[in-house]
Amino acid sequence: MSVTGLCEHCSAEAADSCTRCGSVVCADHYDEETGLCTDCIREMGGKPHDAEREPDRPDADDTLQF
């Protein structure tokens, strides 16, 4: 959603608001693909496709056997 005001993360000019928490944020703190602010993305463990882009992450596609 397009808004005006100051970013709640850095006080730059805000352009959007997070669809999860409602924070008013600038382009640097907003992900257009998900509609979320960077804090919400971090709280949720990253974007859904992050594991696909980072195959070297230790938890990306581990097969655990016990």
Tab-separated table of N, CA and C in Angstrom:
chain	number	residue	atom	x	y	z
A	1	MET	N	0.852	-1.167	0.000
A	1	MET	CA	0.000	0.000	0.000
A	1	MET	C	0.898	1.230	0.000
A	2	SER	N	0.576	2.176	-0.819
A	2	SER	CA	1.360	3.399	-0.907
A	2	SER	C	0.934	4.372	0.194
A	3	VAL	N	1.923	4.917	0.888
A	3	VAL	CA	1.661	5.844	1.988
A	3	VAL	C	2.667	6.986	1.949
A	4	THR	N	2.448	7.983	2.774
A	4	THR	CA	3.420	9.057	2.935
A	4	THR	C	3.702	9.221	4.415
A	5	GLY	N	4.889	9.683	4.730
A	5	GLY	CA	5.313	9.849	6.107
A	5	GLY	C	6.765	9.449	6.236
A	6	LEU	N	7.195	9.145	7.451
A	6	LEU	CA	8.575	8.739	7.700
A	6	LEU	C	8.648	7.258	8.037
A	7	CYS	N	9.691	6.611	7.534
A	7	CYS	CA	9.928	5.195	7.789
A	7	CYS	C	10.093	4.963	9.290
A	8	GLU	N	9.409	3.961	9.815
A	8	GLU	CA	9.504	3.646	11.234
A	8	GLU	C	10.814	2.955	11.594
A	9	HIS	N	11.598	2.582	10.584
A	9	HIS	CA	12.874	1.913	10.812
A	9	HIS	C	14.055	2.875	10.762
A	10	CYS	N	14.006	3.858	9.834
A	10	CYS	CA	15.179	4.724	9.657
A	10	CYS	C	14.838	6.211	9.499
A	11	SER	N	13.589	6.583	9.532
A	11	SER	CA	13.122	7.968	9.395
A	11	SER	C	13.295	8.561	7.999
A	12	ALA	N	13.580	7.729	6.998
A	12	ALA	CA	13.606	8.210	5.612
A	12	ALA	C	12.159	8.379	5.144
A	13	GLU	N	11.971	8.947	3.965
A	13	GLU	CA	10.617	9.108	3.438
A	13	GLU	C	9.998	7.731	3.191
A	14	ALA	N	8.835	7.494	3.768
A	14	ALA	CA	8.159	6.204	3.643
A	14	ALA	C	7.347	6.152	2.359
A	15	ALA	N	7.257	4.960	1.796
A	15	ALA	CA	6.504	4.787	0.565
A	15	ALA	C	5.446	3.697	0.686
A	16	ASP	N	5.591	2.791	1.644
A	16	ASP	CA	4.695	1.642	1.758
A	16	ASP	C	4.439	1.304	3.214
A	17	SER	N	3.492	0.387	3.432
A	17	SER	CA	3.263	-0.118	4.781
A	17	SER	C	3.227	-1.638	4.738
A	18	CYS	N	3.711	-2.261	5.785
A	18	CYS	CA	3.791	-3.712	5.893
A	18	CYS	C	2.385	-4.293	6.032
A	19	THR	N	2.095	-5.338	5.280
A	19	THR	CA	0.777	-5.961	5.343
A	19	THR	C	0.603	-6.822	6.587
A	20	ARG	N	1.690	-7.141	7.277
A	20	ARG	CA	1.612	-7.973	8.481
A	20	ARG	C	1.485	-7.135	9.745
A	21	CYS	N	2.400	-6.166	9.926
A	21	CYS	CA	2.423	-5.396	11.174
A	21	CYS	C	1.910	-3.969	11.018
A	22	GLY	N	1.794	-3.497	9.773
A	22	GLY	CA	1.291	-2.153	9.529
A	22	GLY	C	2.329	-1.055	9.620
A	23	SER	N	3.607	-1.398	9.842
A	23	SER	CA	4.662	-0.386	9.912
A	23	SER	C	4.748	0.389	8.609
A	24	VAL	N	4.934	1.699	8.720
A	24	VAL	CA	5.145	2.562	7.563
A	24	VAL	C	6.643	2.552	7.304
A	25	VAL	N	7.053	2.132	6.098
A	25	VAL	CA	8.475	1.931	5.820
A	25	VAL	C	8.894	2.491	4.460
A	26	CYS	N	10.205	2.743	4.337
A	26	CYS	CA	10.789	3.211	3.078
A	26	CYS	C	11.051	2.009	2.163
A	27	ALA	N	11.492	2.289	0.953
A	27	ALA	CA	11.765	1.231	-0.018
A	27	ALA	C	12.861	0.280	0.459
A	28	ASP	N	13.829	0.786	1.242
A	28	ASP	CA	14.911	-0.061	1.746
A	28	ASP	C	14.434	-1.070	2.789
A	29	HIS	N	13.340	-0.772	3.454
A	29	HIS	CA	12.836	-1.651	4.513
A	29	HIS	C	11.530	-2.342	4.132
A	30	TYR	N	11.226	-2.403	2.840
A	30	TYR	CA	9.988	-3.013	2.351
A	30	TYR	C	10.301	-3.962	1.211
A	31	ASP	N	9.703	-5.134	1.242
A	31	ASP	CA	9.872	-6.112	0.174
A	31	ASP	C	8.587	-6.150	-0.654
A	32	GLU	N	8.653	-5.667	-1.888
A	32	GLU	CA	7.463	-5.597	-2.743
A	32	GLU	C	6.890	-6.975	-3.042
A	33	GLU	N	7.754	-7.969	-3.169
A	33	GLU	CA	7.311	-9.323	-3.506
A	33	GLU	C	6.393	-9.913	-2.434
A	34	THR	N	6.736	-9.694	-1.167
A	34	THR	CA	5.946	-10.266	-0.072
A	34	THR	C	4.983	-9.268	0.553
A	35	GLY	N	5.260	-7.971	0.390
A	35	GLY	CA	4.446	-6.945	1.032
A	35	GLY	C	4.785	-6.768	2.501
A	36	LEU	N	5.943	-7.297	2.917
A	36	LEU	CA	6.353	-7.254	4.319
A	36	LEU	C	7.538	-6.327	4.532
A	37	CYS	N	7.650	-5.816	5.766
A	37	CYS	CA	8.830	-5.034	6.129
A	37	CYS	C	9.965	-5.998	6.462
A	38	THR	N	11.178	-5.475	6.522
A	38	THR	CA	12.335	-6.327	6.780
A	38	THR	C	12.278	-6.982	8.157
A	39	ASP	N	11.696	-6.319	9.152
A	39	ASP	CA	11.569	-6.929	10.480
A	39	ASP	C	10.656	-8.147	10.440
A	40	CYS	N	9.530	-8.047	9.758
A	40	CYS	CA	8.605	-9.182	9.669
A	40	CYS	C	9.222	-10.336	8.892
A	41	ILE	N	9.945	-10.021	7.822
A	41	ILE	CA	10.615	-11.075	7.061
A	41	ILE	C	11.608	-11.799	7.956
A	42	ARG	N	12.369	-11.047	8.744
A	42	ARG	CA	13.347	-11.637	9.650
A	42	ARG	C	12.652	-12.485	10.724
A	43	GLU	N	11.566	-11.975	11.302
A	43	GLU	CA	10.824	-12.710	12.329
A	43	GLU	C	10.252	-14.017	11.798
A	44	MET	N	9.893	-14.021	10.522
A	44	MET	CA	9.300	-15.210	9.919
A	44	MET	C	10.356	-16.158	9.354
A	45	GLY	N	11.621	-15.837	9.539
A	45	GLY	CA	12.685	-16.718	9.083
A	45	GLY	C	13.142	-16.478	7.665
A	46	GLY	N	12.841	-15.344	7.103
A	46	GLY	CA	13.272	-15.022	5.748
A	46	GLY	C	12.177	-15.259	4.737
A	47	LYS	N	12.439	-14.880	3.502
A	47	LYS	CA	11.470	-15.074	2.431
A	47	LYS	C	11.349	-16.562	2.127
A	48	PRO	N	10.195	-17.015	1.650
A	48	PRO	CA	9.999	-18.435	1.350
A	48	PRO	C	11.002	-18.996	0.356
A	49	HIS	N	11.489	-18.200	-0.574
A	49	HIS	CA	12.421	-18.701	-1.586
A	49	HIS	C	13.883	-18.531	-1.185
A	50	ASP	N	14.176	-18.020	0.015
A	50	ASP	CA	15.565	-17.818	0.432
A	50	ASP	C	16.342	-19.125	0.482
A	51	ALA	N	15.740	-20.207	0.924
A	51	ALA	CA	16.433	-21.489	1.007
A	51	ALA	C	16.832	-21.975	-0.384
A	52	GLU	N	15.993	-21.704	-1.387
A	52	GLU	CA	16.313	-22.098	-2.749
A	52	GLU	C	17.497	-21.309	-3.287
A	53	ARG	N	17.630	-20.057	-2.888
A	53	ARG	CA	18.714	-19.209	-3.384
A	53	ARG	C	20.020	-19.437	-2.641
A	54	GLU	N	19.956	-20.030	-1.465
A	54	GLU	CA	21.143	-20.231	-0.650
A	54	GLU	C	21.337	-21.716	-0.346
A	55	PRO	N	21.714	-22.518	-1.340
A	55	PRO	CA	21.853	-23.959	-1.111
A	55	PRO	C	22.988	-24.323	-0.159
A	56	ASP	N	23.915	-23.402	0.102
A	56	ASP	CA	25.027	-23.695	0.999
A	56	ASP	C	24.667	-23.510	2.464
A	57	ARG	N	23.472	-23.017	2.728
A	57	ARG	CA	23.053	-22.865	4.118
A	57	ARG	C	22.966	-24.241	4.758
A	58	PRO	N	23.433	-24.401	5.978
A	58	PRO	CA	23.422	-25.715	6.615
A	58	PRO	C	22.025	-26.296	6.810
A	59	ASP	N	20.997	-25.465	6.884
A	59	ASP	CA	19.650	-25.981	7.105
A	59	ASP	C	18.781	-25.965	5.852
A	60	ALA	N	19.377	-25.727	4.697
A	60	ALA	CA	18.591	-25.576	3.476
A	60	ALA	C	17.879	-26.861	3.072
A	61	ASP	N	18.595	-27.924	2.859
A	61	ASP	CA	17.983	-29.180	2.413
A	61	ASP	C	18.648	-30.382	3.067
A	62	ASP	N	18.852	-30.315	4.352
A	62	ASP	CA	19.498	-31.423	5.048
A	62	ASP	C	18.576	-32.630	5.125
A	63	THR	N	19.162	-33.801	4.987
A	63	THR	CA	18.450	-35.044	5.224
A	63	THR	C	19.021	-35.615	6.506
A	64	LEU	N	18.187	-35.691	7.507
A	64	LEU	CA	18.635	-36.178	8.806
A	64	LEU	C	18.190	-37.613	9.005
A	65	GLN	N	19.104	-38.445	9.463
A	65	GLN	CA	18.783	-39.841	9.745
A	65	GLN	C	19.160	-40.141	11.177
A	66	PHE	N	18.276	-40.842	11.874
A	66	PHE	CA	18.536	-41.203	13.270
A	66	PHE	C	18.547	-42.691	13.424
